[in-house]
Amino acid sequence: MTKLPIRLPRESMPSLAVIGAGISGLICARTLQDHGLSVKVFEKSRGVGGRMSTRRTDDALHFDHGAQYFTARDALFRGYVKALQHEGVVAAWLGRIIVLQKGVTIDQNESTVRFVAVPGMNSICQHMATDLSIEYQTKVAPPRRLLGRWWLASEDGTELGAYDMVIISAPAPQTAQLLRDVPELAEQADRVEMSGCWAVMLALEESLALPFDAAFIHQSPLSWIARNNSKPNRSPEPETWILHASPEWSETNLERSAEQVAADLLEEFWRSIGTQPRAIKYITAHRWRFALPTSPLESRCLFDTGLQVGACGDWCGGPRVEGAFLSGAAVADRLLGL
């Protein structure tokens, strides 16, 4: 496994619980376990990844319905991505990406290198999770401080053990709830606003043969469309697309049914690309309730040295995949520096 260049921990190895198996929680857990700490990860869903999840259907269709790609600007993250490329976990996505504005195509004249995990976006998280102890489908209640340790239980009352340290890797509103026994940190997390995002997964009977692979869309209920199978190591057939609604449209339509949302955004998709509706093989919509931090904190992570509890995520110090990674690495660094 790839290890981050973080200084060695103290001789006494405490136990650590990480709540949430997205990229920030996993790189924190991975780093600390690689340095000898006893680490346990709790995840409420059936697998790792969070918004880097890959949806798989019964018909063997795969969709990156959350994070679409990532960039690597920070030196630490660039080094990690380079190592993942060498290991075959990451590849550059060289698709043609344009801007669509009211039917007008604008080429993206930029030198940005975009990366994806292969064969799906959650492959990075699966790689990080190798040999970590992870308990899935476990919703953790707010940790309780007792006798100098953190006691964890699930929401249904099942005891999950006592730990010296706790790190929470969850969207800011959920983090604020989990940190209710640490008011100073909870208040900071509670100040962060996050918007939702509706995502539509679409498979077509025949290819659209469009002259681009993805597009940022302006002045539309949609903000992004991407031909998912244009990414490296994806199945070439059938043609699959991801449609992301804009934050404004998503927030306005947050409580509508997935069927209604899918129908509306599909209609907008045809309108945006200037194409008559085609035969659909598969379509569904997924709501990301907390997708984008609209006001991330300036600090890279939250941490209380005395109580040995903290939080990380893409709402700390900067959004997106790189921000989440750096946040998890930062809180690991804080723990190792105790």
mmCIF file of C-alpha atoms in Angstrom:
data_model
loop_
_atom_site.group_PDB
_atom_site.id
_atom_site.type_symbol
_atom_site.label_atom_id
_atom_site.label_comp_id
_atom_site.label_asym_id
_atom_site.label_seq_id
_atom_site.Cartn_x
_atom_site.Cartn_y
_atom_site.Cartn_z
ATOM 1 C CA MET A 1 0.000 0.000 0.000
ATOM 2 C CA THR A 2 1.056 3.581 -0.643
ATOM 3 C CA LYS A 3 2.081 5.358 2.560
ATOM 4 C CA LEU A 4 2.033 9.075 3.152
ATOM 5 C CA PRO A 5 5.208 10.832 4.360
ATOM 6 C CA ILE A 6 3.905 11.656 7.825
ATOM 7 C CA ARG A 7 6.133 11.549 10.887
ATOM 8 C CA LEU A 8 6.164 8.538 13.189
ATOM 9 C CA PRO A 9 3.707 8.383 16.108
ATOM 10 C CA ARG A 10 4.487 8.218 19.781
ATOM 11 C CA GLU A 11 5.436 4.866 21.309
ATOM 12 C CA SER A 12 2.067 4.233 22.976
ATOM 13 C CA MET A 13 -0.397 3.098 20.315
ATOM 14 C CA PRO A 14 -3.961 4.220 21.113
ATOM 15 C CA SER A 15 -7.133 2.811 19.598
ATOM 16 C CA LEU A 16 -9.014 4.865 17.026
ATOM 17 C CA ALA A 17 -12.557 4.779 15.665
ATOM 18 C CA VAL A 18 -13.260 6.410 12.300
ATOM 19 C CA ILE A 19 -16.913 7.070 11.491
ATOM 20 C CA GLY A 20 -17.439 7.141 7.734
ATOM 21 C CA ALA A 21 -15.644 5.304 4.909
ATOM 22 C CA GLY A 22 -15.422 8.040 2.299
ATOM 23 C CA ILE A 23 -12.022 9.076 0.973
ATOM 24 C CA SER A 24 -11.245 11.426 3.889
ATOM 25 C CA GLY A 25 -12.039 8.839 6.546
ATOM 26 C CA LEU A 26 -10.236 6.079 4.696
ATOM 27 C CA ILE A 27 -6.978 7.974 4.125
ATOM 28 C CA CYS A 28 -7.003 8.931 7.811
ATOM 29 C CA ALA A 29 -7.590 5.306 8.849
ATOM 30 C CA ARG A 30 -5.110 3.971 6.297
ATOM 31 C CA THR A 31 -2.365 6.359 7.413
ATOM 32 C CA LEU A 32 -2.812 5.675 11.104
ATOM 33 C CA GLN A 33 -3.000 1.904 10.710
ATOM 34 C CA ASP A 34 0.138 1.988 8.556
ATOM 35 C CA HIS A 35 1.812 3.738 11.510
ATOM 36 C CA GLY A 36 0.794 1.017 13.947
ATOM 37 C CA LEU A 37 -2.403 2.302 15.537
ATOM 38 C CA SER A 38 -5.381 0.028 16.183
ATOM 39 C CA VAL A 39 -8.092 1.341 13.843
ATOM 40 C CA LYS A 40 -11.759 0.458 13.437
ATOM 41 C CA VAL A 41 -13.951 2.042 10.725
ATOM 42 C CA PHE A 42 -17.742 2.249 10.889
ATOM 43 C CA GLU A 43 -19.756 2.851 7.716
ATOM 44 C CA LYS A 44 -23.535 3.225 7.468
ATOM 45 C CA SER A 45 -23.829 1.930 3.891
ATOM 46 C CA ARG A 46 -22.942 -1.427 2.321
ATOM 47 C CA GLY A 47 -19.581 -0.348 0.916
ATOM 48 C CA VAL A 48 -16.815 2.242 0.935
ATOM 49 C CA GLY A 49 -16.642 5.390 -1.142
ATOM 50 C CA GLY A 50 -19.301 7.855 -0.074
ATOM 51 C CA ARG A 51 -19.755 10.227 -3.015
ATOM 52 C CA MET A 52 -17.034 8.297 -4.856
ATOM 53 C CA SER A 53 -19.339 5.292 -5.062
ATOM 54 C CA THR A 54 -19.941 3.338 -8.260
ATOM 55 C CA ARG A 55 -23.486 2.082 -8.911
ATOM 56 C CA ARG A 56 -23.744 -1.434 -10.345
ATOM 57 C CA THR A 57 -27.020 -2.794 -11.701
ATOM 58 C CA ASP A 58 -28.313 -6.335 -12.161
ATOM 59 C CA ASP A 59 -27.679 -5.895 -15.907
ATOM 60 C CA ALA A 60 -23.949 -5.304 -15.286
ATOM 61 C CA LEU A 61 -24.188 -1.565 -15.928
ATOM 62 C CA HIS A 62 -21.720 0.633 -14.026
ATOM 63 C CA PHE A 63 -22.167 4.333 -13.236
ATOM 64 C CA ASP A 64 -19.914 6.840 -11.443
ATOM 65 C CA HIS A 65 -22.928 8.707 -10.131
ATOM 66 C CA GLY A 66 -21.133 10.872 -7.564
ATOM 67 C CA ALA A 67 -17.659 12.337 -8.102
ATOM 68 C CA GLN A 68 -16.985 12.426 -11.836
ATOM 69 C CA TYR A 69 -13.224 12.929 -11.870
ATOM 70 C CA PHE A 70 -10.550 14.633 -9.811
ATOM 71 C CA THR A 71 -7.566 16.910 -10.287
ATOM 72 C CA ALA A 72 -4.264 16.857 -8.408
ATOM 73 C CA ARG A 73 -2.728 20.241 -7.633
ATOM 74 C CA ASP A 74 -1.298 19.787 -4.132
ATOM 75 C CA ALA A 75 2.152 18.159 -3.994
ATOM 76 C CA LEU A 76 1.105 15.523 -1.432
ATOM 77 C CA PHE A 77 -1.937 14.488 -3.446
ATOM 78 C CA ARG A 78 -0.003 14.551 -6.730
ATOM 79 C CA GLY A 79 2.506 12.121 -5.273
ATOM 80 C CA TYR A 80 -0.246 9.813 -4.091
ATOM 81 C CA VAL A 81 -2.023 9.911 -7.451
ATOM 82 C CA LYS A 82 1.234 9.152 -9.267
ATOM 83 C CA ALA A 83 1.712 6.088 -7.077
ATOM 84 C CA LEU A 84 -1.864 4.974 -7.772
ATOM 85 C CA GLN A 85 -1.272 5.367 -11.499
ATOM 86 C CA HIS A 86 1.773 3.114 -11.199
ATOM 87 C CA GLU A 87 -0.377 0.531 -9.384
ATOM 88 C CA GLY A 88 -3.101 0.684 -12.064
ATOM 89 C CA VAL A 89 -5.750 2.163 -9.782
ATOM 90 C CA VAL A 90 -5.890 5.597 -11.463
ATOM 91 C CA ALA A 91 -5.737 6.753 -15.093
ATOM 92 C CA ALA A 92 -5.987 10.090 -16.884
ATOM 93 C CA TRP A 93 -9.333 10.766 -18.570
ATOM 94 C CA LEU A 94 -8.601 12.317 -21.950
ATOM 95 C CA GLY A 95 -12.181 12.816 -23.101
ATOM 96 C CA ARG A 96 -13.275 15.978 -24.893
ATOM 97 C CA ILE A 97 -15.043 18.231 -22.391
ATOM 98 C CA ILE A 98 -16.948 21.288 -23.553
ATOM 99 C CA VAL A 99 -19.310 23.969 -22.276
ATOM 100 C CA LEU A 100 -22.917 24.070 -23.487
ATOM 101 C CA GLN A 101 -24.847 27.294 -23.105
ATOM 102 C CA LYS A 102 -28.316 27.511 -24.641
ATOM 103 C CA GLY A 103 -27.337 25.186 -27.463
ATOM 104 C CA VAL A 104 -24.005 26.891 -28.161
ATOM 105 C CA THR A 105 -20.861 24.757 -27.867
ATOM 106 C CA ILE A 106 -17.772 26.333 -26.327
ATOM 107 C CA ASP A 107 -14.534 24.366 -26.305
ATOM 108 C CA GLN A 108 -12.660 24.144 -23.005
ATOM 109 C CA ASN A 109 -9.264 25.600 -23.888
ATOM 110 C CA GLU A 110 -7.445 24.484 -20.771
ATOM 111 C CA SER A 111 -4.597 22.236 -19.765
ATOM 112 C CA THR A 112 -6.293 20.650 -16.744
ATOM 113 C CA VAL A 113 -5.442 16.966 -16.340
ATOM 114 C CA ARG A 114 -8.443 15.022 -15.066
ATOM 115 C CA PHE A 115 -8.057 11.650 -13.382
ATOM 116 C CA VAL A 116 -10.468 8.819 -12.704
ATOM 117 C CA ALA A 117 -10.155 5.587 -10.777
ATOM 118 C CA VAL A 118 -10.401 2.353 -12.748
ATOM 119 C CA PRO A 119 -12.567 0.470 -13.398
ATOM 120 C CA GLY A 120 -14.853 2.659 -11.241
ATOM 121 C CA MET A 121 -14.442 5.743 -9.080
ATOM 122 C CA ASN A 122 -14.742 3.755 -5.873
ATOM 123 C CA SER A 123 -11.636 1.713 -6.793
ATOM 124 C CA ILE A 124 -9.458 4.253 -4.934
ATOM 125 C CA CYS A 125 -11.475 3.788 -1.773
ATOM 126 C CA GLN A 126 -11.406 0.012 -2.130
ATOM 127 C CA HIS A 127 -7.624 0.242 -2.506
ATOM 128 C CA MET A 128 -7.338 2.388 0.635
ATOM 129 C CA ALA A 129 -9.609 -0.004 2.544
ATOM 130 C CA THR A 130 -7.363 -3.027 1.979
ATOM 131 C CA ASP A 131 -6.969 -4.901 5.305
ATOM 132 C CA LEU A 132 -8.766 -2.180 7.302
ATOM 133 C CA SER A 133 -11.309 -3.423 9.836
ATOM 134 C CA ILE A 134 -14.611 -1.954 8.597
ATOM 135 C CA GLU A 135 -18.063 -2.590 10.014
ATOM 136 C CA TYR A 136 -20.667 -1.876 7.327
ATOM 137 C CA GLN A 137 -24.360 -0.989 7.585
ATOM 138 C CA THR A 138 -23.747 0.496 11.006
ATOM 139 C CA LYS A 139 -25.260 3.875 11.890
ATOM 140 C CA VAL A 140 -23.288 5.246 14.806
ATOM 141 C CA ALA A 141 -24.975 7.356 17.478
ATOM 142 C CA PRO A 142 -23.150 10.417 18.856
ATOM 143 C CA PRO A 143 -20.065 9.174 20.751
ATOM 144 C CA ARG A 144 -20.114 9.528 24.545
ATOM 145 C CA ARG A 145 -17.125 10.617 26.638
ATOM 146 C CA LEU A 146 -16.721 8.481 29.771
ATOM 147 C CA LEU A 147 -13.697 7.724 31.972
ATOM 148 C CA GLY A 148 -11.300 9.351 29.533
ATOM 149 C CA ARG A 149 -12.414 7.313 26.514
ATOM 150 C CA TRP A 150 -14.978 7.538 23.721
ATOM 151 C CA TRP A 151 -17.794 4.985 23.901
ATOM 152 C CA LEU A 152 -19.580 4.167 20.679
ATOM 153 C CA ALA A 153 -22.949 2.578 20.059
ATOM 154 C CA SER A 154 -25.129 2.161 16.995
ATOM 155 C CA GLU A 155 -28.420 4.016 16.676
ATOM 156 C CA ASP A 156 -30.236 0.798 17.560
ATOM 157 C CA GLY A 157 -28.351 0.621 20.867
ATOM 158 C CA THR A 158 -25.703 -1.991 20.036
ATOM 159 C CA GLU A 159 -22.465 -1.271 21.894
ATOM 160 C CA LEU A 160 -19.518 -0.803 19.520
ATOM 161 C CA GLY A 161 -16.686 -0.459 22.023
ATOM 162 C CA ALA A 162 -14.510 2.176 23.685
ATOM 163 C CA TYR A 163 -11.734 4.062 21.894
ATOM 164 C CA ASP A 164 -9.020 6.512 22.819
ATOM 165 C CA MET A 165 -9.650 8.668 19.754
ATOM 166 C CA VAL A 166 -12.556 9.309 17.383
ATOM 167 C CA ILE A 167 -12.525 10.891 13.929
ATOM 168 C CA ILE A 168 -15.748 11.661 12.110
ATOM 169 C CA SER A 169 -15.774 11.699 8.316
ATOM 170 C CA ALA A 170 -19.273 12.685 7.266
ATOM 171 C CA PRO A 171 -21.072 15.642 5.666
ATOM 172 C CA ALA A 172 -20.964 18.731 7.867
ATOM 173 C CA PRO A 173 -24.603 18.616 9.109
ATOM 174 C CA GLN A 174 -24.236 14.960 10.131
ATOM 175 C CA THR A 175 -20.856 15.682 11.721
ATOM 176 C CA ALA A 176 -22.423 18.448 13.807
ATOM 177 C CA GLN A 177 -24.982 15.970 15.151
ATOM 178 C CA LEU A 178 -22.360 13.328 15.927
ATOM 179 C CA LEU A 179 -20.216 15.916 17.745
ATOM 180 C CA ARG A 180 -22.995 17.187 19.981
ATOM 181 C CA ASP A 181 -20.923 16.311 23.089
ATOM 182 C CA VAL A 182 -18.142 18.564 21.751
ATOM 183 C CA PRO A 183 -20.049 21.850 21.297
ATOM 184 C CA GLU A 184 -17.092 23.913 20.079
ATOM 185 C CA LEU A 185 -16.420 21.569 17.134
ATOM 186 C CA ALA A 186 -20.109 20.913 16.503
ATOM 187 C CA GLU A 187 -20.743 24.649 16.177
ATOM 188 C CA GLN A 188 -18.026 24.975 13.525
ATOM 189 C CA ALA A 189 -19.401 22.048 11.508
ATOM 190 C CA ASP A 190 -22.931 23.397 11.841
ATOM 191 C CA ARG A 191 -21.889 26.677 10.175
ATOM 192 C CA VAL A 192 -21.037 24.883 6.927
ATOM 193 C CA GLU A 193 -23.776 24.940 4.318
ATOM 194 C CA MET A 194 -24.055 22.036 1.878
ATOM 195 C CA SER A 195 -26.299 21.734 -1.150
ATOM 196 C CA GLY A 196 -27.810 18.590 -2.592
ATOM 197 C CA CYS A 197 -27.427 17.136 -6.068
ATOM 198 C CA TRP A 198 -29.753 14.957 -8.108
ATOM 199 C CA ALA A 199 -27.894 12.504 -10.353
ATOM 200 C CA VAL A 200 -29.477 10.584 -13.217
ATOM 201 C CA MET A 201 -27.964 7.344 -14.526
ATOM 202 C CA LEU A 202 -28.889 6.649 -18.128
ATOM 203 C CA ALA A 203 -28.144 3.787 -20.549
ATOM 204 C CA LEU A 204 -29.149 4.011 -24.212
ATOM 205 C CA GLU A 205 -30.085 1.322 -26.695
ATOM 206 C CA GLU A 206 -27.902 2.969 -29.365
ATOM 207 C CA SER A 207 -25.005 5.420 -29.302
ATOM 208 C CA LEU A 208 -25.729 9.134 -29.689
ATOM 209 C CA ALA A 209 -22.431 9.611 -31.565
ATOM 210 C CA LEU A 210 -21.941 13.046 -30.008
ATOM 211 C CA PRO A 211 -18.661 14.870 -30.760
ATOM 212 C CA PHE A 212 -17.804 15.292 -27.058
ATOM 213 C CA ASP A 213 -17.582 13.148 -23.932
ATOM 214 C CA ALA A 214 -18.758 15.535 -21.234
ATOM 215 C CA ALA A 215 -20.070 19.051 -20.848
ATOM 216 C CA PHE A 216 -20.529 21.729 -18.241
ATOM 217 C CA ILE A 217 -23.988 23.187 -18.881
ATOM 218 C CA HIS A 218 -24.836 26.802 -18.123
ATOM 219 C CA GLN A 219 -28.265 28.373 -17.624
ATOM 220 C CA SER A 220 -30.013 25.022 -17.306
ATOM 221 C CA PRO A 221 -31.443 22.711 -14.643
ATOM 222 C CA LEU A 222 -28.451 20.519 -15.548
ATOM 223 C CA SER A 223 -24.921 21.510 -14.602
ATOM 224 C CA TRP A 224 -22.971 18.533 -15.969
ATOM 225 C CA ILE A 225 -23.387 15.595 -18.351
ATOM 226 C CA ALA A 226 -20.814 12.884 -19.033
ATOM 227 C CA ARG A 227 -20.596 9.778 -21.181
ATOM 228 C CA ASN A 228 -19.568 7.440 -18.397
ATOM 229 C CA ASN A 229 -18.160 4.778 -20.699
ATOM 230 C CA SER A 230 -15.755 7.276 -22.287
ATOM 231 C CA LYS A 231 -13.613 6.914 -19.162
ATOM 232 C CA PRO A 232 -10.695 4.438 -19.154
ATOM 233 C CA ASN A 233 -11.416 0.747 -18.512
ATOM 234 C CA ARG A 234 -15.199 1.099 -18.775
ATOM 235 C CA SER A 235 -17.365 -1.199 -20.863
ATOM 236 C CA PRO A 236 -17.844 0.309 -24.359
ATOM 237 C CA GLU A 237 -21.473 -0.831 -24.606
ATOM 238 C CA PRO A 238 -24.136 0.167 -23.944
ATOM 239 C CA GLU A 239 -23.573 3.905 -24.012
ATOM 240 C CA THR A 240 -24.064 5.253 -20.501
ATOM 241 C CA TRP A 241 -24.494 8.825 -19.296
ATOM 242 C CA ILE A 242 -24.471 10.635 -15.979
ATOM 243 C CA LEU A 243 -26.575 13.792 -15.636
ATOM 244 C CA HIS A 244 -26.042 16.081 -12.643
ATOM 245 C CA ALA A 245 -28.589 18.747 -11.796
ATOM 246 C CA SER A 246 -27.423 22.182 -10.708
ATOM 247 C CA PRO A 247 -27.277 22.899 -6.970
ATOM 248 C CA GLU A 248 -30.117 25.435 -7.306
ATOM 249 C CA TRP A 249 -32.418 23.035 -9.165
ATOM 250 C CA SER A 250 -31.518 20.172 -6.850
ATOM 251 C CA GLU A 251 -32.316 22.172 -3.720
ATOM 252 C CA THR A 252 -35.646 23.332 -5.157
ATOM 253 C CA ASN A 253 -36.616 19.784 -6.148
ATOM 254 C CA LEU A 254 -34.958 17.920 -3.292
ATOM 255 C CA GLU A 255 -38.093 16.192 -2.011
ATOM 256 C CA ARG A 256 -39.548 15.100 -5.350
ATOM 257 C CA SER A 257 -39.626 11.439 -6.316
ATOM 258 C CA ALA A 258 -36.703 9.902 -8.183
ATOM 259 C CA GLU A 259 -39.056 9.007 -11.047
ATOM 260 C CA GLN A 260 -40.218 12.604 -11.498
ATOM 261 C CA VAL A 261 -36.677 13.948 -11.317
ATOM 262 C CA ALA A 262 -35.389 11.400 -13.840
ATOM 263 C CA ALA A 263 -38.143 12.319 -16.304
ATOM 264 C CA ASP A 264 -37.542 16.064 -16.014
ATOM 265 C CA LEU A 265 -33.760 15.874 -16.290
ATOM 266 C CA LEU A 266 -33.938 13.445 -19.205
ATOM 267 C CA GLU A 267 -36.090 15.951 -21.075
ATOM 268 C CA GLU A 268 -33.548 18.664 -20.284
ATOM 269 C CA PHE A 269 -30.739 16.373 -21.487
ATOM 270 C CA TRP A 270 -32.313 16.008 -24.932
ATOM 271 C CA ARG A 271 -32.915 19.750 -25.068
ATOM 272 C CA SER A 272 -29.343 20.580 -24.038
ATOM 273 C CA ILE A 273 -27.697 18.367 -26.671
ATOM 274 C CA GLY A 274 -30.203 19.277 -29.376
ATOM 275 C CA THR A 275 -31.253 15.695 -30.031
ATOM 276 C CA GLN A 276 -34.649 14.026 -30.373
ATOM 277 C CA PRO A 277 -35.407 11.489 -27.625
ATOM 278 C CA ARG A 278 -33.920 8.042 -28.201
ATOM 279 C CA ALA A 279 -34.709 4.579 -26.885
ATOM 280 C CA ILE A 280 -33.766 4.107 -23.232
ATOM 281 C CA LYS A 281 -32.314 0.874 -21.868
ATOM 282 C CA TYR A 282 -32.077 1.951 -18.229
ATOM 283 C CA ILE A 283 -32.732 5.089 -16.207
ATOM 284 C CA THR A 284 -32.827 5.937 -12.529
ATOM 285 C CA ALA A 285 -32.112 8.934 -10.303
ATOM 286 C CA HIS A 286 -30.181 9.203 -7.036
ATOM 287 C CA ARG A 287 -30.313 12.059 -4.558
ATOM 288 C CA TRP A 288 -27.086 13.142 -2.901
ATOM 289 C CA ARG A 289 -28.499 15.044 0.065
ATOM 290 C CA PHE A 290 -25.194 16.669 1.032
ATOM 291 C CA ALA A 291 -23.143 16.884 -2.153
ATOM 292 C CA LEU A 292 -21.384 20.235 -2.316
ATOM 293 C CA PRO A 293 -20.106 22.500 0.471
ATOM 294 C CA THR A 294 -21.159 26.014 -0.482
ATOM 295 C CA SER A 295 -19.175 27.583 2.370
ATOM 296 C CA PRO A 296 -16.288 25.260 3.378
ATOM 297 C CA LEU A 297 -14.260 26.007 6.482
ATOM 298 C CA GLU A 298 -10.850 27.582 6.035
ATOM 299 C CA SER A 299 -9.229 25.005 8.326
ATOM 300 C CA ARG A 300 -8.251 21.674 6.768
ATOM 301 C CA CYS A 301 -9.805 19.671 9.633
ATOM 302 C CA LEU A 302 -11.356 19.991 13.087
ATOM 303 C CA PHE A 303 -9.548 18.593 16.129
ATOM 304 C CA ASP A 304 -9.693 18.885 19.901
ATOM 305 C CA THR A 305 -6.315 17.889 21.345
ATOM 306 C CA GLY A 306 -7.543 17.450 24.911
ATOM 307 C CA LEU A 307 -10.517 15.256 24.017
ATOM 308 C CA GLN A 308 -8.745 13.527 21.104
ATOM 309 C CA VAL A 309 -11.685 13.881 18.764
ATOM 310 C CA GLY A 310 -11.869 15.460 15.327
ATOM 311 C CA ALA A 311 -13.560 15.630 11.962
ATOM 312 C CA CYS A 312 -12.564 15.730 8.309
ATOM 313 C CA GLY A 313 -14.205 15.964 4.917
ATOM 314 C CA ASP A 314 -14.410 17.973 1.731
ATOM 315 C CA TRP A 315 -16.150 20.727 3.703
ATOM 316 C CA CYS A 316 -12.854 21.456 5.467
ATOM 317 C CA GLY A 317 -10.315 23.577 3.645
ATOM 318 C CA GLY A 318 -11.667 23.056 0.155
ATOM 319 C CA PRO A 319 -14.142 20.836 -1.699
ATOM 320 C CA ARG A 320 -13.828 17.959 -4.169
ATOM 321 C CA VAL A 321 -11.852 14.714 -4.024
ATOM 322 C CA GLU A 322 -8.490 16.393 -3.469
ATOM 323 C CA GLY A 323 -9.881 18.476 -0.620
ATOM 324 C CA ALA A 324 -11.361 15.404 1.070
ATOM 325 C CA PHE A 325 -8.061 13.543 0.778
ATOM 326 C CA LEU A 326 -6.040 16.430 2.198
ATOM 327 C CA SER A 327 -8.509 16.855 5.054
ATOM 328 C CA GLY A 328 -8.184 13.197 6.054
ATOM 329 C CA ALA A 329 -4.398 13.407 5.810
ATOM 330 C CA ALA A 330 -4.399 16.586 7.931
ATOM 331 C CA VAL A 331 -6.395 15.086 10.793
ATOM 332 C CA ALA A 332 -4.169 12.003 10.714
ATOM 333 C CA ASP A 333 -1.182 14.308 11.036
ATOM 334 C CA ARG A 334 -2.789 15.979 14.059
ATOM 335 C CA LEU A 335 -3.289 12.612 15.723
ATOM 336 C CA LEU A 336 0.235 11.454 15.034
ATOM 337 C CA GLY A 337 1.574 14.686 16.478
ATOM 338 C CA LEU A 338 0.020 14.157 19.901
#
